Protein backbone atom coordinates (compact mmCIF):
# COMPACT_ATOMS: atom_id res chain seq x y z
CA UNK A 1 0.00 0.00 0.00
CA UNK A 2 1.16 3.52 -0.75
CA UNK A 3 0.53 6.69 1.21
CA UNK A 4 -2.57 8.37 -0.25
CA UNK A 5 -5.73 10.12 0.91
CA UNK A 6 -7.59 8.15 3.58
CA UNK A 7 -4.66 6.02 4.65
CA UNK A 8 -3.32 6.05 8.20
CA UNK A 9 0.45 6.41 8.16
CA UNK A 10 2.87 5.79 11.02
CA UNK A 11 6.39 7.13 10.63
CA UNK A 12 9.52 7.84 12.62
CA UNK A 13 11.31 11.11 12.11
CA UNK A 14 14.28 13.14 13.14
CA UNK A 15 14.04 16.90 12.74
CA UNK A 16 17.14 19.09 12.43
CA UNK A 17 17.50 22.78 11.66
CA UNK A 18 19.65 24.26 8.89
CA UNK A 19 22.73 24.09 11.17
CA UNK A 20 22.19 20.38 11.73
CA UNK A 21 21.00 20.81 15.35
CA UNK A 22 18.53 18.16 16.46
CA UNK A 23 15.18 19.82 17.27
CA UNK A 24 12.86 16.89 17.72
CA UNK A 25 12.53 13.20 16.99
CA UNK A 26 10.15 10.33 17.46
CA UNK A 27 12.91 7.98 18.61
CA UNK A 28 11.90 7.78 22.29
CA UNK A 29 8.23 7.68 21.48
CA UNK A 30 5.84 5.76 19.34
CA UNK A 31 6.05 6.57 15.64
CA UNK A 32 3.83 9.51 14.76
CA UNK A 33 0.61 8.35 13.17
CA UNK A 34 -1.86 10.50 11.25
CA UNK A 35 -4.67 10.38 8.69
CA UNK A 36 -3.24 11.42 5.32
CA UNK A 37 -4.92 14.12 3.25
CA UNK A 38 -6.52 16.24 5.99
CA UNK A 39 -3.80 18.77 6.76
CA UNK A 40 -2.83 17.12 10.05
CA UNK A 41 0.85 17.65 9.32
CA UNK A 42 2.67 20.69 7.99
CA UNK A 43 1.97 20.88 4.22
CA UNK A 44 5.54 20.09 3.14
CA UNK A 45 5.54 16.89 5.18
CA UNK A 46 2.25 15.51 3.85
CA UNK A 47 3.47 16.27 0.34
CA UNK A 48 6.80 14.52 0.97
CA UNK A 49 5.12 11.40 2.39
CA UNK A 50 2.59 11.10 -0.44
CA UNK A 51 3.05 7.95 -2.59
CA UNK A 52 5.76 6.49 -0.34
CA UNK A 53 5.57 2.81 0.62
CA UNK A 54 6.03 0.92 3.89
CA UNK A 55 9.66 0.77 4.98
CA UNK A 56 10.75 3.72 2.80
CA UNK A 57 13.36 6.05 4.28
CA UNK A 58 13.96 9.50 2.89
CA UNK A 59 15.12 12.99 3.78
CA UNK A 60 13.24 16.16 2.96
CA UNK A 61 14.05 19.86 3.39
CA UNK A 62 10.97 21.98 4.00
CA UNK A 63 11.05 25.79 3.68
CA UNK A 64 9.13 27.95 6.21
CA UNK A 65 6.20 28.60 3.86
CA UNK A 66 5.56 24.83 3.68
CA UNK A 67 6.22 24.38 7.41
CA UNK A 68 5.27 26.78 10.23
CA UNK A 69 5.18 29.97 8.17
CA UNK A 70 7.41 33.01 8.00
CA UNK A 71 8.32 34.84 11.19
CA UNK A 72 5.80 37.67 11.81
CA UNK A 73 7.30 40.69 13.61
CA UNK A 74 3.81 41.89 14.55
CA UNK A 75 3.40 38.91 16.87
CA UNK A 76 6.30 40.12 19.00
CA UNK A 77 4.53 42.26 21.61
CA UNK A 78 5.32 44.11 24.79
CA UNK A 79 2.33 44.01 27.14
CA UNK A 80 1.93 45.71 30.50
CA UNK A 81 2.15 43.59 33.63
CA UNK A 82 -1.54 43.95 34.45
CA UNK A 83 -2.40 41.82 31.38
CA UNK A 84 -1.05 38.82 33.29
CA UNK A 85 -2.54 37.18 36.35
CA UNK A 86 0.81 36.15 37.75
CA UNK A 87 3.21 38.57 36.10
CA UNK A 88 5.73 38.37 38.95
CA UNK A 89 6.27 34.63 38.46
CA UNK A 90 6.89 34.79 34.69
CA UNK A 91 10.31 33.99 33.28
CA UNK A 92 11.93 33.91 29.85
CA UNK A 93 10.94 30.78 27.95
CA UNK A 94 7.58 30.29 29.68
CA UNK A 95 4.70 29.29 27.43
CA UNK A 96 1.23 30.62 28.08
CA UNK A 97 -2.11 31.24 26.42
CA UNK A 98 -3.26 34.84 25.98
CA UNK A 99 -6.89 35.66 25.42
CA UNK A 100 -7.06 38.27 22.67
CA UNK A 101 -10.03 40.11 21.18
CA UNK A 102 -9.18 39.67 17.51
CA UNK A 103 -7.07 36.49 17.37
CA UNK A 104 -8.80 34.34 20.00
CA UNK A 105 -6.51 32.31 22.22
CA UNK A 106 -2.92 32.98 21.25
CA UNK A 107 -0.13 30.69 22.43
CA UNK A 108 2.92 32.79 23.25
CA UNK A 109 6.44 32.39 24.59
CA UNK A 110 7.84 34.88 27.11
CA UNK A 111 10.90 36.48 25.52
CA UNK A 112 11.83 39.05 28.18
CA UNK A 113 10.49 40.32 31.49
CA UNK A 114 11.06 44.08 31.77
CA UNK A 115 10.15 46.70 34.38
CA UNK A 116 7.90 48.33 31.81
CA UNK A 117 6.19 45.19 30.60
CA UNK A 118 6.48 41.65 29.40
CA UNK A 119 7.68 40.85 25.90
CA UNK A 120 5.93 37.85 24.38
CA UNK A 121 6.27 36.17 20.99
CA UNK A 122 3.14 34.69 19.38
CA UNK A 123 5.03 33.04 16.54
CA UNK A 124 5.34 29.27 16.47
CA UNK A 125 8.81 28.39 17.84
CA UNK A 126 9.70 26.97 14.39
CA UNK A 127 8.33 29.92 12.37
CA UNK A 128 10.82 31.22 9.82
CA UNK A 129 12.92 28.04 9.95
CA UNK A 130 13.86 25.67 7.17
CA UNK A 131 13.40 22.16 8.52
CA UNK A 132 15.23 18.98 7.59
CA UNK A 133 13.46 15.72 8.27
CA UNK A 134 14.84 12.21 8.13
CA UNK A 135 11.77 10.03 7.76
CA UNK A 136 11.08 6.29 7.92
CA UNK A 137 7.62 5.05 7.00
CA UNK A 138 6.73 2.29 9.47
CA UNK A 139 3.22 1.29 8.48
CA UNK A 140 0.36 2.23 6.20
CA UNK A 141 -3.22 1.05 6.56
CA UNK A 142 -6.63 2.02 5.23
CA UNK A 143 -8.47 4.43 7.49
CA UNK A 144 -11.74 3.28 9.04
CA UNK A 145 -15.02 4.90 8.02
CA UNK A 146 -15.19 6.61 11.40
CA UNK A 147 -11.68 8.02 11.10
CA UNK A 148 -12.54 9.46 7.68
CA UNK A 149 -15.75 11.00 9.07
CA UNK A 150 -13.83 12.57 11.95
CA UNK A 151 -10.85 13.61 9.82
CA UNK A 152 -8.32 12.18 12.27
CA UNK A 153 -6.76 8.92 13.33
CA UNK A 154 -8.19 6.81 16.15
CA UNK A 155 -5.27 5.21 17.92
CA UNK A 156 -6.67 5.20 21.42
CA UNK A 157 -4.53 8.07 22.69
CA UNK A 158 -6.65 11.12 21.92
CA UNK A 159 -10.10 12.54 22.49
CA UNK A 160 -12.69 12.05 19.81
ZN1 LIG B 1 -12.59 10.92 16.24
PDB file of C-alpha atoms and ligand atoms in Angstrom:
ATOM      1  CA  UNK A   1       0.000   0.000   0.000  1.00  0.00           C
ATOM      2  CA  UNK A   2       1.164   3.521  -0.752  1.00  0.00           C
ATOM      3  CA  UNK A   3       0.527   6.691   1.211  1.00  0.00           C
ATOM      4  CA  UNK A   4      -2.572   8.366  -0.246  1.00  0.00           C
ATOM      5  CA  UNK A   5      -5.727  10.122   0.907  1.00  0.00           C
ATOM      6  CA  UNK A   6      -7.594   8.152   3.582  1.00  0.00           C
ATOM      7  CA  UNK A   7      -4.659   6.022   4.647  1.00  0.00           C
ATOM      8  CA  UNK A   8      -3.316   6.047   8.203  1.00  0.00           C
ATOM      9  CA  UNK A   9       0.446   6.411   8.164  1.00  0.00           C
ATOM     10  CA  UNK A  10       2.873   5.788  11.024  1.00  0.00           C
ATOM     11  CA  UNK A  11       6.388   7.127  10.628  1.00  0.00           C
ATOM     12  CA  UNK A  12       9.517   7.842  12.622  1.00  0.00           C
ATOM     13  CA  UNK A  13      11.309  11.108  12.108  1.00  0.00           C
ATOM     14  CA  UNK A  14      14.277  13.140  13.141  1.00  0.00           C
ATOM     15  CA  UNK A  15      14.041  16.902  12.742  1.00  0.00           C
ATOM     16  CA  UNK A  16      17.136  19.086  12.427  1.00  0.00           C
ATOM     17  CA  UNK A  17      17.500  22.783  11.656  1.00  0.00           C
ATOM     18  CA  UNK A  18      19.655  24.259   8.891  1.00  0.00           C
ATOM     19  CA  UNK A  19      22.733  24.093  11.167  1.00  0.00           C
ATOM     20  CA  UNK A  20      22.188  20.383  11.729  1.00  0.00           C
ATOM     21  CA  UNK A  21      21.000  20.806  15.348  1.00  0.00           C
ATOM     22  CA  UNK A  22      18.529  18.161  16.459  1.00  0.00           C
ATOM     23  CA  UNK A  23      15.181  19.824  17.268  1.00  0.00           C
ATOM     24  CA  UNK A  24      12.860  16.886  17.722  1.00  0.00           C
ATOM     25  CA  UNK A  25      12.531  13.204  16.991  1.00  0.00           C
ATOM     26  CA  UNK A  26      10.145  10.328  17.457  1.00  0.00           C
ATOM     27  CA  UNK A  27      12.906   7.984  18.615  1.00  0.00           C
ATOM     28  CA  UNK A  28      11.901   7.779  22.290  1.00  0.00           C
ATOM     29  CA  UNK A  29       8.225   7.678  21.484  1.00  0.00           C
ATOM     30  CA  UNK A  30       5.841   5.757  19.337  1.00  0.00           C
ATOM     31  CA  UNK A  31       6.053   6.574  15.645  1.00  0.00           C
ATOM     32  CA  UNK A  32       3.831   9.514  14.763  1.00  0.00           C
ATOM     33  CA  UNK A  33       0.614   8.349  13.166  1.00  0.00           C
ATOM     34  CA  UNK A  34      -1.859  10.497  11.250  1.00  0.00           C
ATOM     35  CA  UNK A  35      -4.665  10.385   8.691  1.00  0.00           C
ATOM     36  CA  UNK A  36      -3.240  11.419   5.317  1.00  0.00           C
ATOM     37  CA  UNK A  37      -4.919  14.124   3.248  1.00  0.00           C
ATOM     38  CA  UNK A  38      -6.516  16.239   5.986  1.00  0.00           C
ATOM     39  CA  UNK A  39      -3.801  18.766   6.762  1.00  0.00           C
ATOM     40  CA  UNK A  40      -2.834  17.117  10.049  1.00  0.00           C
ATOM     41  CA  UNK A  41       0.845  17.654   9.317  1.00  0.00           C
ATOM     42  CA  UNK A  42       2.674  20.685   7.989  1.00  0.00           C
ATOM     43  CA  UNK A  43       1.966  20.885   4.218  1.00  0.00           C
ATOM     44  CA  UNK A  44       5.544  20.091   3.139  1.00  0.00           C
ATOM     45  CA  UNK A  45       5.542  16.894   5.177  1.00  0.00           C
ATOM     46  CA  UNK A  46       2.248  15.510   3.847  1.00  0.00           C
ATOM     47  CA  UNK A  47       3.465  16.271   0.344  1.00  0.00           C
ATOM     48  CA  UNK A  48       6.795  14.521   0.965  1.00  0.00           C
ATOM     49  CA  UNK A  49       5.115  11.398   2.385  1.00  0.00           C
ATOM     50  CA  UNK A  50       2.594  11.099  -0.436  1.00  0.00           C
ATOM     51  CA  UNK A  51       3.051   7.946  -2.586  1.00  0.00           C
ATOM     52  CA  UNK A  52       5.759   6.485  -0.344  1.00  0.00           C
ATOM     53  CA  UNK A  53       5.569   2.807   0.624  1.00  0.00           C
ATOM     54  CA  UNK A  54       6.029   0.919   3.886  1.00  0.00           C
ATOM     55  CA  UNK A  55       9.659   0.771   4.977  1.00  0.00           C
ATOM     56  CA  UNK A  56      10.746   3.720   2.805  1.00  0.00           C
ATOM     57  CA  UNK A  57      13.361   6.049   4.277  1.00  0.00           C
ATOM     58  CA  UNK A  58      13.961   9.500   2.887  1.00  0.00           C
ATOM     59  CA  UNK A  59      15.116  12.990   3.775  1.00  0.00           C
ATOM     60  CA  UNK A  60      13.240  16.160   2.961  1.00  0.00           C
ATOM     61  CA  UNK A  61      14.051  19.855   3.387  1.00  0.00           C
ATOM     62  CA  UNK A  62      10.975  21.980   4.003  1.00  0.00           C
ATOM     63  CA  UNK A  63      11.052  25.793   3.677  1.00  0.00           C
ATOM     64  CA  UNK A  64       9.128  27.946   6.211  1.00  0.00           C
ATOM     65  CA  UNK A  65       6.198  28.598   3.863  1.00  0.00           C
ATOM     66  CA  UNK A  66       5.565  24.827   3.682  1.00  0.00           C
ATOM     67  CA  UNK A  67       6.222  24.376   7.409  1.00  0.00           C
ATOM     68  CA  UNK A  68       5.272  26.779  10.232  1.00  0.00           C
ATOM     69  CA  UNK A  69       5.183  29.970   8.168  1.00  0.00           C
ATOM     70  CA  UNK A  70       7.406  33.006   7.995  1.00  0.00           C
ATOM     71  CA  UNK A  71       8.316  34.844  11.186  1.00  0.00           C
ATOM     72  CA  UNK A  72       5.802  37.670  11.809  1.00  0.00           C
ATOM     73  CA  UNK A  73       7.296  40.690  13.612  1.00  0.00           C
ATOM     74  CA  UNK A  74       3.813  41.887  14.546  1.00  0.00           C
ATOM     75  CA  UNK A  75       3.399  38.912  16.867  1.00  0.00           C
ATOM     76  CA  UNK A  76       6.304  40.116  19.001  1.00  0.00           C
ATOM     77  CA  UNK A  77       4.534  42.260  21.607  1.00  0.00           C
ATOM     78  CA  UNK A  78       5.318  44.115  24.794  1.00  0.00           C
ATOM     79  CA  UNK A  79       2.330  44.014  27.145  1.00  0.00           C
ATOM     80  CA  UNK A  80       1.927  45.714  30.498  1.00  0.00           C
ATOM     81  CA  UNK A  81       2.154  43.585  33.631  1.00  0.00           C
ATOM     82  CA  UNK A  82      -1.540  43.947  34.445  1.00  0.00           C
ATOM     83  CA  UNK A  83      -2.400  41.823  31.384  1.00  0.00           C
ATOM     84  CA  UNK A  84      -1.051  38.819  33.286  1.00  0.00           C
ATOM     85  CA  UNK A  85      -2.542  37.183  36.346  1.00  0.00           C
ATOM     86  CA  UNK A  86       0.814  36.145  37.753  1.00  0.00           C
ATOM     87  CA  UNK A  87       3.214  38.568  36.099  1.00  0.00           C
ATOM     88  CA  UNK A  88       5.729  38.373  38.946  1.00  0.00           C
ATOM     89  CA  UNK A  89       6.267  34.628  38.459  1.00  0.00           C
ATOM     90  CA  UNK A  90       6.892  34.789  34.694  1.00  0.00           C
ATOM     91  CA  UNK A  91      10.312  33.989  33.279  1.00  0.00           C
ATOM     92  CA  UNK A  92      11.930  33.914  29.850  1.00  0.00           C
ATOM     93  CA  UNK A  93      10.936  30.776  27.954  1.00  0.00           C
ATOM     94  CA  UNK A  94       7.575  30.295  29.681  1.00  0.00           C
ATOM     95  CA  UNK A  95       4.698  29.291  27.430  1.00  0.00           C
ATOM     96  CA  UNK A  96       1.228  30.619  28.075  1.00  0.00           C
ATOM     97  CA  UNK A  97      -2.109  31.244  26.419  1.00  0.00           C
ATOM     98  CA  UNK A  98      -3.262  34.838  25.983  1.00  0.00           C
ATOM     99  CA  UNK A  99      -6.891  35.658  25.418  1.00  0.00           C
ATOM    100  CA  UNK A 100      -7.060  38.267  22.673  1.00  0.00           C
ATOM    101  CA  UNK A 101     -10.029  40.114  21.178  1.00  0.00           C
ATOM    102  CA  UNK A 102      -9.183  39.671  17.509  1.00  0.00           C
ATOM    103  CA  UNK A 103      -7.071  36.490  17.369  1.00  0.00           C
ATOM    104  CA  UNK A 104      -8.803  34.340  19.997  1.00  0.00           C
ATOM    105  CA  UNK A 105      -6.508  32.313  22.219  1.00  0.00           C
ATOM    106  CA  UNK A 106      -2.917  32.980  21.248  1.00  0.00           C
ATOM    107  CA  UNK A 107      -0.129  30.689  22.434  1.00  0.00           C
ATOM    108  CA  UNK A 108       2.921  32.788  23.251  1.00  0.00           C
ATOM    109  CA  UNK A 109       6.440  32.386  24.592  1.00  0.00           C
ATOM    110  CA  UNK A 110       7.841  34.878  27.111  1.00  0.00           C
ATOM    111  CA  UNK A 111      10.898  36.477  25.519  1.00  0.00           C
ATOM    112  CA  UNK A 112      11.831  39.045  28.180  1.00  0.00           C
ATOM    113  CA  UNK A 113      10.495  40.322  31.491  1.00  0.00           C
ATOM    114  CA  UNK A 114      11.059  44.082  31.773  1.00  0.00           C
ATOM    115  CA  UNK A 115      10.155  46.702  34.378  1.00  0.00           C
ATOM    116  CA  UNK A 116       7.903  48.327  31.811  1.00  0.00           C
ATOM    117  CA  UNK A 117       6.189  45.189  30.601  1.00  0.00           C
ATOM    118  CA  UNK A 118       6.480  41.652  29.398  1.00  0.00           C
ATOM    119  CA  UNK A 119       7.680  40.849  25.899  1.00  0.00           C
ATOM    120  CA  UNK A 120       5.933  37.847  24.379  1.00  0.00           C
ATOM    121  CA  UNK A 121       6.272  36.170  20.992  1.00  0.00           C
ATOM    122  CA  UNK A 122       3.140  34.688  19.384  1.00  0.00           C
ATOM    123  CA  UNK A 123       5.034  33.041  16.539  1.00  0.00           C
ATOM    124  CA  UNK A 124       5.341  29.268  16.466  1.00  0.00           C
ATOM    125  CA  UNK A 125       8.812  28.388  17.838  1.00  0.00           C
ATOM    126  CA  UNK A 126       9.703  26.975  14.386  1.00  0.00           C
ATOM    127  CA  UNK A 127       8.328  29.916  12.371  1.00  0.00           C
ATOM    128  CA  UNK A 128      10.817  31.218   9.818  1.00  0.00           C
ATOM    129  CA  UNK A 129      12.915  28.043   9.947  1.00  0.00           C
ATOM    130  CA  UNK A 130      13.863  25.672   7.174  1.00  0.00           C
ATOM    131  CA  UNK A 131      13.395  22.160   8.518  1.00  0.00           C
ATOM    132  CA  UNK A 132      15.234  18.977   7.592  1.00  0.00           C
ATOM    133  CA  UNK A 133      13.465  15.718   8.266  1.00  0.00           C
ATOM    134  CA  UNK A 134      14.843  12.213   8.135  1.00  0.00           C
ATOM    135  CA  UNK A 135      11.771  10.027   7.761  1.00  0.00           C
ATOM    136  CA  UNK A 136      11.083   6.293   7.919  1.00  0.00           C
ATOM    137  CA  UNK A 137       7.621   5.047   7.000  1.00  0.00           C
ATOM    138  CA  UNK A 138       6.727   2.289   9.473  1.00  0.00           C
ATOM    139  CA  UNK A 139       3.225   1.290   8.480  1.00  0.00           C
ATOM    140  CA  UNK A 140       0.360   2.229   6.204  1.00  0.00           C
ATOM    141  CA  UNK A 141      -3.223   1.047   6.556  1.00  0.00           C
ATOM    142  CA  UNK A 142      -6.626   2.016   5.227  1.00  0.00           C
ATOM    143  CA  UNK A 143      -8.467   4.428   7.493  1.00  0.00           C
ATOM    144  CA  UNK A 144     -11.743   3.285   9.043  1.00  0.00           C
ATOM    145  CA  UNK A 145     -15.017   4.903   8.021  1.00  0.00           C
ATOM    146  CA  UNK A 146     -15.190   6.608  11.396  1.00  0.00           C
ATOM    147  CA  UNK A 147     -11.676   8.021  11.102  1.00  0.00           C
ATOM    148  CA  UNK A 148     -12.538   9.462   7.683  1.00  0.00           C
ATOM    149  CA  UNK A 149     -15.752  11.001   9.065  1.00  0.00           C
ATOM    150  CA  UNK A 150     -13.828  12.574  11.952  1.00  0.00           C
ATOM    151  CA  UNK A 151     -10.849  13.614   9.820  1.00  0.00           C
ATOM    152  CA  UNK A 152      -8.316  12.178  12.272  1.00  0.00           C
ATOM    153  CA  UNK A 153      -6.756   8.916  13.331  1.00  0.00           C
ATOM    154  CA  UNK A 154      -8.187   6.812  16.153  1.00  0.00           C
ATOM    155  CA  UNK A 155      -5.275   5.205  17.918  1.00  0.00           C
ATOM    156  CA  UNK A 156      -6.671   5.203  21.416  1.00  0.00           C
ATOM    157  CA  UNK A 157      -4.535   8.071  22.695  1.00  0.00           C
ATOM    158  CA  UNK A 158      -6.652  11.121  21.921  1.00  0.00           C
ATOM    159  CA  UNK A 159     -10.103  12.544  22.489  1.00  0.00           C
ATOM    160  CA  UNK A 160     -12.691  12.050  19.806  1.00  0.00           C
TER     161      UNK A 160
HETATM  162 ZN1  LIG B   1     -12.594  10.924  16.240  1.00  0.00          ZN
END
